[in-house]
Short mmCIF file of C-alpha atoms and ligand atoms in Angstrom, two decimals:
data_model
loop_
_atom_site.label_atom_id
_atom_site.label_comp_id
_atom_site.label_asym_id
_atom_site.label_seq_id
_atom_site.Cartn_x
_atom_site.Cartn_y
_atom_site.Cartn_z
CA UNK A 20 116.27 88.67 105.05
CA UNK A 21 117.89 88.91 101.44
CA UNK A 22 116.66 91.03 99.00
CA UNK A 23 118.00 91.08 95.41
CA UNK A 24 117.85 94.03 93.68
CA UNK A 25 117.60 94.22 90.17
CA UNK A 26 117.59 97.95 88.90
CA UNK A 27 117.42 96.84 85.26
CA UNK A 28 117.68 99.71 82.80
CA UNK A 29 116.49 103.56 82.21
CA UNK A 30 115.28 104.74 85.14
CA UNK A 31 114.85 101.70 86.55
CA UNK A 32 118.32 102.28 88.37
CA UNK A 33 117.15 105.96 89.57
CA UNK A 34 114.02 104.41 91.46
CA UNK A 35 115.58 101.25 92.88
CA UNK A 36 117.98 103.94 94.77
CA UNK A 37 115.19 105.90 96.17
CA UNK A 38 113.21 102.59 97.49
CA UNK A 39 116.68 101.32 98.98
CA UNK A 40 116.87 104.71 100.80
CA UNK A 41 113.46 104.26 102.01
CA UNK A 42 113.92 100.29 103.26
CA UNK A 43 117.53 101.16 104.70
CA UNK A 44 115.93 104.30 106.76
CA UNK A 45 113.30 101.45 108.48
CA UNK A 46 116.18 99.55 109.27
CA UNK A 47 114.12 96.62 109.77
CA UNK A 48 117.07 93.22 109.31
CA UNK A 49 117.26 93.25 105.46
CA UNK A 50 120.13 92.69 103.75
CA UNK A 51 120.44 93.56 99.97
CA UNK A 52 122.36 92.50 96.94
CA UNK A 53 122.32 93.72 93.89
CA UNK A 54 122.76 91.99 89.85
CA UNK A 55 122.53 93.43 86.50
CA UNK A 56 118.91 92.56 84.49
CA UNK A 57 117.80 93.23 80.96
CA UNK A 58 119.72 95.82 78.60
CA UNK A 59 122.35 96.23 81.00
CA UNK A 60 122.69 92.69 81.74
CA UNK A 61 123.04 91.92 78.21
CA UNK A 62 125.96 94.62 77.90
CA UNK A 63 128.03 93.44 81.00
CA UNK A 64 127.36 89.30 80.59
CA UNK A 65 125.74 89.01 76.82
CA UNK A 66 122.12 88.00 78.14
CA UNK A 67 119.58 89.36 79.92
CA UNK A 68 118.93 87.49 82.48
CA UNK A 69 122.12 85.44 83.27
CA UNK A 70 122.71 82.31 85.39
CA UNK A 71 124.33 85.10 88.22
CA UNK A 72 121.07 86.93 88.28
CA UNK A 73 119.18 84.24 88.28
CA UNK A 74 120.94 82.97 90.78
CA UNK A 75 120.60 85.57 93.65
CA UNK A 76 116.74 86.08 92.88
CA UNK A 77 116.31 82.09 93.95
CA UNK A 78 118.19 82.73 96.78
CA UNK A 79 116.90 86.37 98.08
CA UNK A 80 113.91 86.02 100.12
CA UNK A 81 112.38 88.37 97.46
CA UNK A 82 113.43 90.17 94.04
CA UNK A 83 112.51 94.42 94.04
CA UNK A 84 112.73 95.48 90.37
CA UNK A 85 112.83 97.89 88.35
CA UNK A 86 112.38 98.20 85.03
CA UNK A 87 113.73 96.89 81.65
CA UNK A 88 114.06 97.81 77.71
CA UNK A 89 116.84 99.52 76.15
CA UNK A 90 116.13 101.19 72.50
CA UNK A 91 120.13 100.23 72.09
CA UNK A 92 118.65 96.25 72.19
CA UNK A 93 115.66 96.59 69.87
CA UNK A 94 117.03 94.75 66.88
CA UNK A 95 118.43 92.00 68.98
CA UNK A 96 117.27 88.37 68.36
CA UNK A 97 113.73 88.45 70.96
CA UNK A 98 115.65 85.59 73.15
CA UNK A 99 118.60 88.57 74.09
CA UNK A 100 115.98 91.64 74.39
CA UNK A 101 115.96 93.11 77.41
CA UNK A 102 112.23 91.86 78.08
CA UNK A 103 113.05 88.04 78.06
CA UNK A 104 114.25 88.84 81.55
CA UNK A 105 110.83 89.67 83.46
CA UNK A 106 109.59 86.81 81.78
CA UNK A 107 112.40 84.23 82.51
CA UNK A 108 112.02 85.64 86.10
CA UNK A 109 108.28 84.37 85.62
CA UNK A 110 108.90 81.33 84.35
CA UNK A 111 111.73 80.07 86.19
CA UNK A 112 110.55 81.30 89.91
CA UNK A 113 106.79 80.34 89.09
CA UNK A 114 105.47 83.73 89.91
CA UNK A 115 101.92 82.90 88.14
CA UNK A 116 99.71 85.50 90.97
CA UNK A 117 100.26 88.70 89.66
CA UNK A 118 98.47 91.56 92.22
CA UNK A 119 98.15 95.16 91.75
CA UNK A 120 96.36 97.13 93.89
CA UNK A 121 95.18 100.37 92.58
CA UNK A 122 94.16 103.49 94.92
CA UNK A 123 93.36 106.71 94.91
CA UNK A 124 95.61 109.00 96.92
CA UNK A 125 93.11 111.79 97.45
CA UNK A 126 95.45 114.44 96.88
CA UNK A 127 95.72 112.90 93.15
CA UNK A 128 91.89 113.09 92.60
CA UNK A 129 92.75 116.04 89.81
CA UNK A 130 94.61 113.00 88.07
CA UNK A 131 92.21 110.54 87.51
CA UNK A 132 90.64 110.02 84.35
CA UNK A 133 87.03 109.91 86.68
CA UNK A 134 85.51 112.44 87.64
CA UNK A 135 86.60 112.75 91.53
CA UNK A 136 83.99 111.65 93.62
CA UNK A 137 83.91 108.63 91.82
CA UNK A 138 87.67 108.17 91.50
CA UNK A 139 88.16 108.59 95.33
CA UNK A 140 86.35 105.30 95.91
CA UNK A 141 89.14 102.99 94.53
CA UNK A 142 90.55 100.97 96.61
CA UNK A 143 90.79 97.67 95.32
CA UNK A 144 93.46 94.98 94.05
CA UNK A 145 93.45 92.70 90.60
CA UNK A 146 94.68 89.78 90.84
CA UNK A 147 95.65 88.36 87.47
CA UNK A 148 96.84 84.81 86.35
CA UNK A 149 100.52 85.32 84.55
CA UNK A 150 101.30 81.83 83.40
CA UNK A 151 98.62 80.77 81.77
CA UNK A 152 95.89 81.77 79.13
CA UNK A 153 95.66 82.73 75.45
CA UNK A 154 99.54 84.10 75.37
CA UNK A 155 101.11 80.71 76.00
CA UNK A 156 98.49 78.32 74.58
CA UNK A 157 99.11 77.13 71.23
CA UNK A 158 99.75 79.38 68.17
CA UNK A 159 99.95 80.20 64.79
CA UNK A 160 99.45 81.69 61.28
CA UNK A 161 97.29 79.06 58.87
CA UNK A 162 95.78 79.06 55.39
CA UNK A 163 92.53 78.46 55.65
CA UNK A 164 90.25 76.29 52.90
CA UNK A 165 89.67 79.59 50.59
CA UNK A 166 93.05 80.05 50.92
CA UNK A 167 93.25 83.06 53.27
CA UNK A 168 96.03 83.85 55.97
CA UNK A 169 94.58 83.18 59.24
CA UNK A 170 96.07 83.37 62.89
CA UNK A 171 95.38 81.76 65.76
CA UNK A 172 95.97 81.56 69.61
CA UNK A 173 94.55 79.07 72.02
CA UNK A 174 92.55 79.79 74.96
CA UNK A 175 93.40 77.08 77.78
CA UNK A 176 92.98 76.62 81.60
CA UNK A 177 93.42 73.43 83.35
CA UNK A 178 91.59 73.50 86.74
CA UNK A 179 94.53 73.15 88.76
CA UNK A 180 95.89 76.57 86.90
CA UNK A 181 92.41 78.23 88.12
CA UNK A 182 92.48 76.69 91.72
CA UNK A 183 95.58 78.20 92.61
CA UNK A 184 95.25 81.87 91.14
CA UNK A 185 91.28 81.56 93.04
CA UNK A 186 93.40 80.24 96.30
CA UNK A 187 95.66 83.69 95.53
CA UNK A 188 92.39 85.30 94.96
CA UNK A 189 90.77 84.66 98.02
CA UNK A 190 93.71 85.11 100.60
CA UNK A 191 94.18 88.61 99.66
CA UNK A 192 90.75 88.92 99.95
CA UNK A 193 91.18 87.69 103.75
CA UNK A 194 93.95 90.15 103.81
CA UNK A 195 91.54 93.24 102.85
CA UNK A 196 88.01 93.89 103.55
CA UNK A 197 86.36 89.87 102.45
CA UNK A 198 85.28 91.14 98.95
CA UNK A 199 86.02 88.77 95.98
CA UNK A 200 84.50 89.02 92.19
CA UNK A 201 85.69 86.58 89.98
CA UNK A 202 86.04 87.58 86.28
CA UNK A 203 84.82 85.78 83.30
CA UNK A 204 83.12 85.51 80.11
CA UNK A 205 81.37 81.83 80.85
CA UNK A 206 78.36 82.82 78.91
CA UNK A 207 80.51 82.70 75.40
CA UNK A 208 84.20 80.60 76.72
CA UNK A 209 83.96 77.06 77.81
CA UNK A 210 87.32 77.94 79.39
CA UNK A 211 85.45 80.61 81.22
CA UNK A 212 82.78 78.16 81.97
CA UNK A 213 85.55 76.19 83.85
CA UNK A 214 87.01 78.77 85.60
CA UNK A 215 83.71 79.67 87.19
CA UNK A 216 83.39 76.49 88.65
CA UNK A 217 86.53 75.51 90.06
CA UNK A 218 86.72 79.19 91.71
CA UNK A 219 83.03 78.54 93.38
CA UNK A 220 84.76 74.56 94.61
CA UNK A 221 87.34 76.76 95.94
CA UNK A 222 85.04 78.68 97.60
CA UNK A 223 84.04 76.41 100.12
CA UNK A 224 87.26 76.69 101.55
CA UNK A 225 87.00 80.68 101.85
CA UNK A 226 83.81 80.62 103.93
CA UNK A 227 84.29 84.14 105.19
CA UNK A 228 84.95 85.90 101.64
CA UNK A 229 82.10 86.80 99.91
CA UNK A 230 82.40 85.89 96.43
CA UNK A 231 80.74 87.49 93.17
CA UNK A 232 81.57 86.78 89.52
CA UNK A 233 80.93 89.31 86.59
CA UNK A 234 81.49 88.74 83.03
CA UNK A 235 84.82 90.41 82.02
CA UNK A 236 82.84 93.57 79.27
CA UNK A 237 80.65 94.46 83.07
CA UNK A 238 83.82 94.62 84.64
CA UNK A 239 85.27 97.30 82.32
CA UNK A 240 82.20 99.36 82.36
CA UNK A 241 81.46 98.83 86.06
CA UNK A 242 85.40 100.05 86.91
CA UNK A 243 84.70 103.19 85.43
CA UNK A 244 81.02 103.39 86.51
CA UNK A 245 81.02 102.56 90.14
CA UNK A 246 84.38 101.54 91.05
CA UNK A 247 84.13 101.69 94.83
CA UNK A 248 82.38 98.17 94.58
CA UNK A 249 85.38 96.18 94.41
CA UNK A 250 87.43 95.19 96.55
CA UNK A 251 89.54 92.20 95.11
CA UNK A 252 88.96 90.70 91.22
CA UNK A 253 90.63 87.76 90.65
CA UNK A 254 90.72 86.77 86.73
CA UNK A 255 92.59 85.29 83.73
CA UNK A 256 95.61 86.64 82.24
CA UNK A 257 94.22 88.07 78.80
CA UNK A 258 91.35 89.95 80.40
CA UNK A 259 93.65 90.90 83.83
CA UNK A 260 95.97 92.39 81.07
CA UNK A 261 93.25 94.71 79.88
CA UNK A 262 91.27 95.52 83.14
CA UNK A 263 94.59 96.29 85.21
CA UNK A 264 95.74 98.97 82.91
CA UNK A 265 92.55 100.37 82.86
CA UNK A 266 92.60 100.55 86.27
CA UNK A 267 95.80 102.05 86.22
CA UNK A 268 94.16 104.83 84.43
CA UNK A 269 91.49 105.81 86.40
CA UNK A 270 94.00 106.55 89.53
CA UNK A 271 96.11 108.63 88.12
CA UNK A 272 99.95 108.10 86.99
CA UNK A 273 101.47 105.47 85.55
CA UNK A 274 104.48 106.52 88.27
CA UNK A 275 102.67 105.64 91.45
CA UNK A 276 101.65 102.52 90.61
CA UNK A 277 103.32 99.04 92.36
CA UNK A 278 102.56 95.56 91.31
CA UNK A 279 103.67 91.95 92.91
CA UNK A 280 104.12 88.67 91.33
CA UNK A 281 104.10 86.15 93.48
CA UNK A 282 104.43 82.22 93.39
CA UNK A 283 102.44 79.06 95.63
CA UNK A 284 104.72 80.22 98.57
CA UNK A 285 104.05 83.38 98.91
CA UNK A 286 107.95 84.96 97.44
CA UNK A 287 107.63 87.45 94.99
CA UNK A 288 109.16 90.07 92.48
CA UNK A 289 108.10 93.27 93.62
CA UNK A 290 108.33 96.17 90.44
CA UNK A 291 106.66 99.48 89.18
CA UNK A 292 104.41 98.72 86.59
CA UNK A 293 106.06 101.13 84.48
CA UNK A 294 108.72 100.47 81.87
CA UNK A 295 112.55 101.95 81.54
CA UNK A 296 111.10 105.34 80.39
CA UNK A 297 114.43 105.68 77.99
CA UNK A 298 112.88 109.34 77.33
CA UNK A 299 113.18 110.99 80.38
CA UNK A 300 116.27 108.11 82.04
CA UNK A 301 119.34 109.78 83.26
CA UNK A 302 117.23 113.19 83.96
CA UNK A 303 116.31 113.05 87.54
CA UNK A 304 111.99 113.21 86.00
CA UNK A 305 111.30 109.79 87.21
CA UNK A 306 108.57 109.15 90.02
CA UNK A 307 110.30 106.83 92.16
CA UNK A 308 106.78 106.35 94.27
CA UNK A 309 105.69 103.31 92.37
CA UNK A 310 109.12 101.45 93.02
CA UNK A 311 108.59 102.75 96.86
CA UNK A 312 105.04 101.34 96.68
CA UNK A 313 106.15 98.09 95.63
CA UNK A 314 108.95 97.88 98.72
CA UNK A 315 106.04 98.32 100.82
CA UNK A 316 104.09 95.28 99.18
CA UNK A 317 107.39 93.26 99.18
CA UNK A 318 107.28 94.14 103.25
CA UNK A 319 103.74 93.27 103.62
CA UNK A 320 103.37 90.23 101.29
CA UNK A 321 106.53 88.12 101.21
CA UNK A 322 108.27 89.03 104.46
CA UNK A 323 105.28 89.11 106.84
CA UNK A 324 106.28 92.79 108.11
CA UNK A 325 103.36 94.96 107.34
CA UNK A 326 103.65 97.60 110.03
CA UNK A 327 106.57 98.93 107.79
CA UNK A 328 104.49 98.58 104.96
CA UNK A 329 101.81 100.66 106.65
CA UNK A 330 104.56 103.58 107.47
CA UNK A 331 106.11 103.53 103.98
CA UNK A 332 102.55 104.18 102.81
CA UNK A 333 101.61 106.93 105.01
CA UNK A 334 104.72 108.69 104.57
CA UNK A 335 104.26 108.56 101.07
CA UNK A 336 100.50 109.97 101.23
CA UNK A 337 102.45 112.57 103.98
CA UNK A 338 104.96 113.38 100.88
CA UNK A 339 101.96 114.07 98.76
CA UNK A 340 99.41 115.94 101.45
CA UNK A 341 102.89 118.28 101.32
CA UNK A 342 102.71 118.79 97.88
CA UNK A 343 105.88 116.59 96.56
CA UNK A 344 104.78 116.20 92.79
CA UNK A 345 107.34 114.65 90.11
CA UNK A 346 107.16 115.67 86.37
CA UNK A 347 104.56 113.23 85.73
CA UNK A 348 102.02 114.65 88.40
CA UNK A 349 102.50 118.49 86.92
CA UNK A 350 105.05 118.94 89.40
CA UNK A 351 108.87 119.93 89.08
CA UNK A 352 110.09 117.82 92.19
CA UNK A 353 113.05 115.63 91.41
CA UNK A 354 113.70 111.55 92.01
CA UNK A 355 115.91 112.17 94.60
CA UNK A 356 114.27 115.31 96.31
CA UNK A 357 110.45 113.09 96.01
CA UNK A 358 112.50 110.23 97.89
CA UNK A 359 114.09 112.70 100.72
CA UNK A 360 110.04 113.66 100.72
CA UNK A 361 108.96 109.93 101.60
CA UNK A 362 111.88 109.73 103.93
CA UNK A 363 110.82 112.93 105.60
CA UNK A 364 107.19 111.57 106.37
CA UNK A 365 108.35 108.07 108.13
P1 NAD B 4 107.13 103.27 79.98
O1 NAD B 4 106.27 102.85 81.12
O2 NAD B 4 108.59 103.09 80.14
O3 NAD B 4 106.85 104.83 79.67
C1 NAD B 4 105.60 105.32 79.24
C2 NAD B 4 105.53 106.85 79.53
O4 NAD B 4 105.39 107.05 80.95
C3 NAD B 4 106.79 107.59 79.12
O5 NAD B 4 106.46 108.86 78.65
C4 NAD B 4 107.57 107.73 80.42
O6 NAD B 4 108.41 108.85 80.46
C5 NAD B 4 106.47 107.82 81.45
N1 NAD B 4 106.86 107.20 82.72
C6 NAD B 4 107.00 105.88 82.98
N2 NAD B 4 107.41 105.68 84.24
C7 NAD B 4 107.52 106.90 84.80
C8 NAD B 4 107.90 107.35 86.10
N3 NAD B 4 108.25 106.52 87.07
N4 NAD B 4 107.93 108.68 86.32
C9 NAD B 4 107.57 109.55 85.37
N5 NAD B 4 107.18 109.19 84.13
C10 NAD B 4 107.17 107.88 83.84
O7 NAD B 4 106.58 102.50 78.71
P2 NAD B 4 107.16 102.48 77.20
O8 NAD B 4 107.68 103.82 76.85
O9 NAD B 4 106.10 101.86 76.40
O10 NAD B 4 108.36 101.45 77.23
C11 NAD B 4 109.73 101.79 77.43
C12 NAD B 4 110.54 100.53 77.59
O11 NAD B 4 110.15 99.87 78.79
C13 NAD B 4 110.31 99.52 76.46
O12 NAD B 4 111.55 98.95 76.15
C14 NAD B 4 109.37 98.49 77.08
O13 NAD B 4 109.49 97.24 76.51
C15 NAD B 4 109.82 98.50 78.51
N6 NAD B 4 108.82 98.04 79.49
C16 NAD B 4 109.29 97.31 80.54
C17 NAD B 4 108.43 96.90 81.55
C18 NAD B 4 109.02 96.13 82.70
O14 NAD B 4 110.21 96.19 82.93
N7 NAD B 4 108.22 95.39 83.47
C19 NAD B 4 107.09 97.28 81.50
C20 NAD B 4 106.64 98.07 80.45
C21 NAD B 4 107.52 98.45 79.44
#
């Protein structure tokens, strides 16, 4: 199996290194290869995500990132900015299933922004549309009749857009413990109003998930209220933007958190859902355990391998039950010495 790596920039080279420790110590048949992304891409080949780079991540049998943006590229044209690249990678490989799981390692209860006994009972996994939505519909700035500046976006969602983020939906329900709420606002959004009823025609072919749908301002109070409820959400891209961060939040770092993005066959790009971190790159503060993370869910969700997923998790909760804490969780542990922690629990 070939996996391209594409370290990107920041620290986004710092926790690649630990994750290909990790992977290489399983020494479970993968090969890797590795091509410059983003700032550094731009640098070495004058774009971000050239035809080299683009090349390898059709051919690998999945893409582990890490992270882009470069303050150095800020006032380049937006085609060359480092940022173009995650979404070329998008666009060009189809990756339109975006899933982050978020989870509550219970030695990181102290992190949460919930109060702990309701923070330990996350355990769930968004599942957001990427391709779609109010960000690529059409838009604009307009005068209006009086005269007055007026911008717009449009909201759109074909049904065979929903179907296949509701197929994505449902498997990983399958996958987990049968649970899936579909998120909407169908009371006020025709497009919502759609979306609700192609997921429930999808339903029929999920007989053994059980299937829920909420309106999308619930959901945010509801993840914060009682978030042991869920166990997959499946939902647009505009209000999966919103509801994954928030997520985010109420387990703890933004360091420890992996994220896939899959297309119809199941390959993905498997990253932190961090960014380059330019303020702390190059000082050995970065929390590789999100990058880590995300090898497991590359293991488990493109290459069909998920007892090494399983040990890469557990040795990462052993790493923490030992007290391994990076800068980010109040700790003074390194990015190397959090990796040898991980590799210690396997
Ligand atoms: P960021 O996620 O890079 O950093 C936010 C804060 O979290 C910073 O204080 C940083 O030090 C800290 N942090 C992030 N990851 C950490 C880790 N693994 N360990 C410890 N601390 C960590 O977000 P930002 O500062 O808004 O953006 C920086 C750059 O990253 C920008 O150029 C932005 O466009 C880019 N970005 C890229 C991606 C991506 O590659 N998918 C995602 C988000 C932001």
């Amino acid at each position: 199996m070939l996996i391209a790596l594409l370290p990107g920039d920041g620290i986004g080279p710092e926790v690649i290194a630990q994750a290909v420790r990790v992977l290489e110590a399983l020494d479970c048949g993968l090969t890797f290869e590795t091509a410059a992304v983003g700032g550094a891409a731009y640098k070495k080949a004058g774009h971000p995500l050239p035809p080299a780079t683009l090349d390898l991540a059709r051919r690998a049998d999945a893409i582990l990132f890490g992270a882009v943006g470069d303050p150095e590229c800020d006032s380049l044209e937006r085609a060359f900015r480092p940022e173009q690249a995650i979404l070329g990678l998008r666009k060009e490989l189809g990756l339109f299933a975006n899933l982050r799981p978020a989870k509550l390692f219970p030695e990181l209860a102290d992190a949460s922004a919930l109060r702990p006994e309701v923070a330990s009972q996350i355990d769930m996994v968004i599942v957001r549309e990427l391709t779609g939505d109010v960000y690529f519909g059409e838009k604009g700035m307009r005068k209006t009749a009086d005269g007055l500046r007026e911008g717009y976006d449009v909201m759109a969602y074909n049904e065979a857009e929903v179907a296949r983020i509701a197929h994505a939906g449902f498997k990983a329900a399958q996958a987990r413990r049968g649970k899936l709420c579909s998120v909407d606002k169908a009371n006020v959004l025709e497009t919502s109003q759609l979306w609700r009823d192609v997921v429930n025609e999808v339903s029929a072919d999920y007989p053994d998930v059980e299937l829920s749908h909420m309106y999308v301002d619930n959901c945010a109070m509801q993840l914060v209220r009682n978030p042991g409820q869920f166990d997959v959400i499946v939902t647009g891209n505009l209000f999966g933007d919103i509801l994954s961060d928030q997520a985010s939040m109420c387990v703890g770092s933004i360091g420890m958190l992996p994220s896939a993005s899959l297309d119809a066959a199941g390959k993905g790009l498997y990253e932190p859902i961090h960014g380059s971190a330019p303020d702390i790159a190059g000082q050995g503060k970065a929390n590789p355990l999100a990058t880590i993370l995300s090898a497991a869910m590359m293991l488990r969700y493109s290459l069909e391998m998920p007892e090494p997923a399983d040990r890469i998790e557990a040795a990462v909760a052993r790493a923490l039950a030992g007290g391994a804490r990076s800068f980010d969780l109040g700790g003074t542990v390194d990015t190397t010495a959090m990796g040898d922690a991980v590799l210690a629990g396997l």
